Short mmCIF file of C-alpha atoms in Angstrom, two decimals:
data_model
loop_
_atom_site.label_atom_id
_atom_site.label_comp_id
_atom_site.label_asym_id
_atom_site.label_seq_id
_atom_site.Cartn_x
_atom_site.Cartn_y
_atom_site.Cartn_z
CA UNK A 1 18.32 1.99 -5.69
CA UNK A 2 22.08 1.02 -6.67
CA UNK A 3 20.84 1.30 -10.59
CA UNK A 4 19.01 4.46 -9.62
CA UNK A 5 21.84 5.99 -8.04
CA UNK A 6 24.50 5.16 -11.03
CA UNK A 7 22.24 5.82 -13.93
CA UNK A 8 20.36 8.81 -11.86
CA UNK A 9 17.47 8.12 -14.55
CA UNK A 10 16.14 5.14 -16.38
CA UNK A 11 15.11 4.39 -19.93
CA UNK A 12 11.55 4.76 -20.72
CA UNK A 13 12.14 1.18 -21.94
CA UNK A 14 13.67 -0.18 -18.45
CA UNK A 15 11.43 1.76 -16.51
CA UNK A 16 8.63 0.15 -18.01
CA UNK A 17 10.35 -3.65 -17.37
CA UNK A 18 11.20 -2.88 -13.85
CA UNK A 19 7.85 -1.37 -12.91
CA UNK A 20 5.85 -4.04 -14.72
CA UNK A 21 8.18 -6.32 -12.86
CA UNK A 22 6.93 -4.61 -9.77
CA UNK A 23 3.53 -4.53 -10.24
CA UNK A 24 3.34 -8.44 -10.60
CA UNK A 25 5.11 -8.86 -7.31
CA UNK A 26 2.95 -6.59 -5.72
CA UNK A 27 -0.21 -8.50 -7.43
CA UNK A 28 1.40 -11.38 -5.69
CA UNK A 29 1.87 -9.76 -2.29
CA UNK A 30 -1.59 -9.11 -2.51
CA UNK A 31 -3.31 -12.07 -3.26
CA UNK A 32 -2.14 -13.40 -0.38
CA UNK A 33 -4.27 -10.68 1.59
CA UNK A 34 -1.49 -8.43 2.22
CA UNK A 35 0.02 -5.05 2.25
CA UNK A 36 3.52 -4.40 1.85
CA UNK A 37 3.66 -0.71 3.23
CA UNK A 38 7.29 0.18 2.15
CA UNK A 39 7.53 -0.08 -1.52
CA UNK A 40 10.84 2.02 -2.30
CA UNK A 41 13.84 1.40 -4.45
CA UNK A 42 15.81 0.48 -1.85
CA UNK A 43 13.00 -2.69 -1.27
CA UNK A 44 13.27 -3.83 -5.19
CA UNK A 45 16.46 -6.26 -5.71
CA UNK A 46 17.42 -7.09 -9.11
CA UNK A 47 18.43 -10.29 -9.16
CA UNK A 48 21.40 -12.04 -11.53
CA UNK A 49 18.69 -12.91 -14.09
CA UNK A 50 17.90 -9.42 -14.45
CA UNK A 51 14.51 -9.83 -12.72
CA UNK A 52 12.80 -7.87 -10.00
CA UNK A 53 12.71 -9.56 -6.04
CA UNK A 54 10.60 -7.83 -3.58
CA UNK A 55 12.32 -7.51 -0.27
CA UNK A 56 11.64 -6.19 3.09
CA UNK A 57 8.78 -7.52 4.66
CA UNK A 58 8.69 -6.48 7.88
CA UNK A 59 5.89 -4.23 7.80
CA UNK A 60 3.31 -6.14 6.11
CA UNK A 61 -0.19 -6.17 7.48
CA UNK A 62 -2.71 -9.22 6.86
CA UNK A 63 -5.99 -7.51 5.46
CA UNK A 64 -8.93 -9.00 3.97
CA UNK A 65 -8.41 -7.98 -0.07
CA UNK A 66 -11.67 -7.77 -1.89
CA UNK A 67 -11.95 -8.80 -5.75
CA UNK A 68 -11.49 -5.77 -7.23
CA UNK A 69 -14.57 -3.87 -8.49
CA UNK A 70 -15.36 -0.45 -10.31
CA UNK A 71 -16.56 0.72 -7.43
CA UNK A 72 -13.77 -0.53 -4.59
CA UNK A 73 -13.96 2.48 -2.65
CA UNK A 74 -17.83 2.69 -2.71
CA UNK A 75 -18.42 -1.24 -1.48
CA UNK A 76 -15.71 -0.75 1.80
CA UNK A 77 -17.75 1.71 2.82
CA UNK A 78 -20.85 0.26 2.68
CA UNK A 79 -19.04 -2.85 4.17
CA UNK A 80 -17.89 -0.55 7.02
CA UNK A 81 -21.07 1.00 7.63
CA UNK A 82 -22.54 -2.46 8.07
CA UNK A 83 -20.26 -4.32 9.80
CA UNK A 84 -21.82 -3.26 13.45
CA UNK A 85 -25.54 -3.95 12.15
CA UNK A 86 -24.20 -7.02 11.17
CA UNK A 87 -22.66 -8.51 14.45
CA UNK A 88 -25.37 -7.31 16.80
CA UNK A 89 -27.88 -8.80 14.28
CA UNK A 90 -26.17 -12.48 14.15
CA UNK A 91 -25.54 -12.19 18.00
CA UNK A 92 -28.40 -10.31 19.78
CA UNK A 93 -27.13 -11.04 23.12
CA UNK A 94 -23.51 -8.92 22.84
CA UNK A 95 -23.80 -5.54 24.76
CA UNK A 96 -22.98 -2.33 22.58
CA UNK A 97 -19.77 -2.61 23.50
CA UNK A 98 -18.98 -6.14 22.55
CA UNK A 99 -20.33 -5.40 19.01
CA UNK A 100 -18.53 -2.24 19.08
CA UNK A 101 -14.99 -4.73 19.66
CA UNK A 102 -16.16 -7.03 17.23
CA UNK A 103 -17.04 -4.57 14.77
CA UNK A 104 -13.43 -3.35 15.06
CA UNK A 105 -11.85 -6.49 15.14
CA UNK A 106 -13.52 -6.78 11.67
CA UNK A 107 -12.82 -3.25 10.76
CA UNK A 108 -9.14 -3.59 11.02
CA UNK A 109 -9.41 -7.13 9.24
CA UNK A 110 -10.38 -4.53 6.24
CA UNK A 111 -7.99 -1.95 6.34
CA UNK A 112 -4.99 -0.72 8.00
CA UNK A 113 -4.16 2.18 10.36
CA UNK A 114 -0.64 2.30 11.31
CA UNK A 115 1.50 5.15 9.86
CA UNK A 116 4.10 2.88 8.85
CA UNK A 117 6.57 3.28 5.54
CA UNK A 118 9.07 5.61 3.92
CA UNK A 119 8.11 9.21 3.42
CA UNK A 120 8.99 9.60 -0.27
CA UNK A 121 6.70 6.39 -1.21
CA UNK A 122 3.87 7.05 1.36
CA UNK A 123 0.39 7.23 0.26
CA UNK A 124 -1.47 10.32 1.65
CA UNK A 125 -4.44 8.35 3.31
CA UNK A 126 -1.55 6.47 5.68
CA UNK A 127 -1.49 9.75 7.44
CA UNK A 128 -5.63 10.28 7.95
CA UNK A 129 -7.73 8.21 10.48
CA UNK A 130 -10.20 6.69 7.92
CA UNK A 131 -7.46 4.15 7.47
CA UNK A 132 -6.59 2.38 3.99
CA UNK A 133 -5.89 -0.49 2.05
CA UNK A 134 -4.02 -1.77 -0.33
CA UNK A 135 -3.89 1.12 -2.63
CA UNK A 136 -1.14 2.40 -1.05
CA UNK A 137 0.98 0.16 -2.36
CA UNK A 138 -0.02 1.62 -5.81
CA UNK A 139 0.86 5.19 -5.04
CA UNK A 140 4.13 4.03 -3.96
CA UNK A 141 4.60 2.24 -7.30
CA UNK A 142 3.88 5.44 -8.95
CA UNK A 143 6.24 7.09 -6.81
CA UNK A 144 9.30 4.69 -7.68
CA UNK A 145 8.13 4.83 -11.65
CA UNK A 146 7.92 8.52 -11.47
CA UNK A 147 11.57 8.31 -9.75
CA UNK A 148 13.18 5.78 -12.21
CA UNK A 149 12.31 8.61 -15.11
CA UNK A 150 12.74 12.27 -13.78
CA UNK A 151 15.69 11.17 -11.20
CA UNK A 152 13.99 11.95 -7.55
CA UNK A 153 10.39 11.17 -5.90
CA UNK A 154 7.46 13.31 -6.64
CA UNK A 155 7.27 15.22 -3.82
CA UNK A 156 11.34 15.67 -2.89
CA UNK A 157 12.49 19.18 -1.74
CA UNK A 158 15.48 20.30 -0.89
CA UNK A 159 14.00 23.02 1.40
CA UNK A 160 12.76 21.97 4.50
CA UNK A 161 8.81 22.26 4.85
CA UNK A 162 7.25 25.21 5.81
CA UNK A 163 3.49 24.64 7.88
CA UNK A 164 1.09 27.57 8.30
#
C-alpha cells in the first residue's frame, strides 16, 4: 500500500511481478485448505529482497479445497446436493435432524459464509447466502492488480451510494 500510495500507479512491468508474486502466495494459502478473506494492499509486505509476504491472517477459514476442475462450480453443487443423501445413507439410524447437522457440518467444511474482509477487495458472493469458496480470494487479486495500474479499486466512488 506504501508503494501504491507514493507511486499512485505501477508499471505494467511491476504490476505483473507483484501480482504474480501474489498469486503464488495465495496458491500456497490454499493448498493448505484455506481462505485468506482479506487480500488488500495493505495485507501484501514487500520484503528487503524485493519479494512479496502475505500478512494478516486473522480471518482465514479452514475449507476443504477441491483439485481444481473445468467444471469447479458444477461438481460443489452436485457435492452439496448430495451431501444429506449421503449421511442418512451411511448412517440409517440418525433422525432428519441429525443428518440435517451433519450435512451442515460438512457443508461449511466446503465453503464459507461469514461476511468477513475489506470492502474494496470483497468478492460479490461474500455478501449472498449460497456461501463461497476460495474464489474470492481471486476477485480480490484482480481488485489489487486492477488498483496497482489505474491508481484506485474497481468499484471506488467518491459519492456515497445511492439504494433504490
Amino acid at each position: 500500500m506504501t508503494l501504491l500510495m507514493e507511486k499512485d500507479i505501477l508499471s505494467e512491468e511491476m504490476s505483473r511481478f507483484y501480482i504474480a508474486e501474489t498469486i503464488l502466495a495465495i496458491e500456497s494459502v490454499h493448498s493448505l485448505n484455506y481462505i485468506h478473506r482479506d487480500l488488500k494492499p495493505d495485507n501484501l509486505i514487500i520484503g528487503r529482497d524485493g519479494h512479496i509476504k502475505l500478512s494478516d491472517f486473522g480471518l482465514c477459514k479452514h475449507v476443504e479445497i477441491q483439485a481444481k476442475s473445468a467444471n469447479i462450480n458444477d461438481q460443489m453443487r452436485n457435492d452439496l446436493a448430495n451431501i444429506s443423501k449421503d449421511v442418512g445413507n451411511r448412517n440409517p439410524s440418525l433422525s432428519k435432524g441429525q443428518v440435517n447437522r451433519r450435512s451442515e457440518y460438512i457443508r461449511n467444511r466446503k465453503l464459507a459464509y461469514s461476511t468477513v474482509g475489506t470492502p474494496d477487495y470483497i468478492a460479490p458472493e461474500v455478501f449472498g447466502q449460497k456461501g463461497y469458496s476460495e474464489t474470492v480470494d481471486w476477485w480480490s487479486a484482480g481488485a489489487i492488480l486492477f488498483e496497482m495500474l489505474v491508481g484506485y479499486p474497481p468499484f471506488f466512488s467518491d459519492e456515497p451510494s445511492i439504494t433504490c
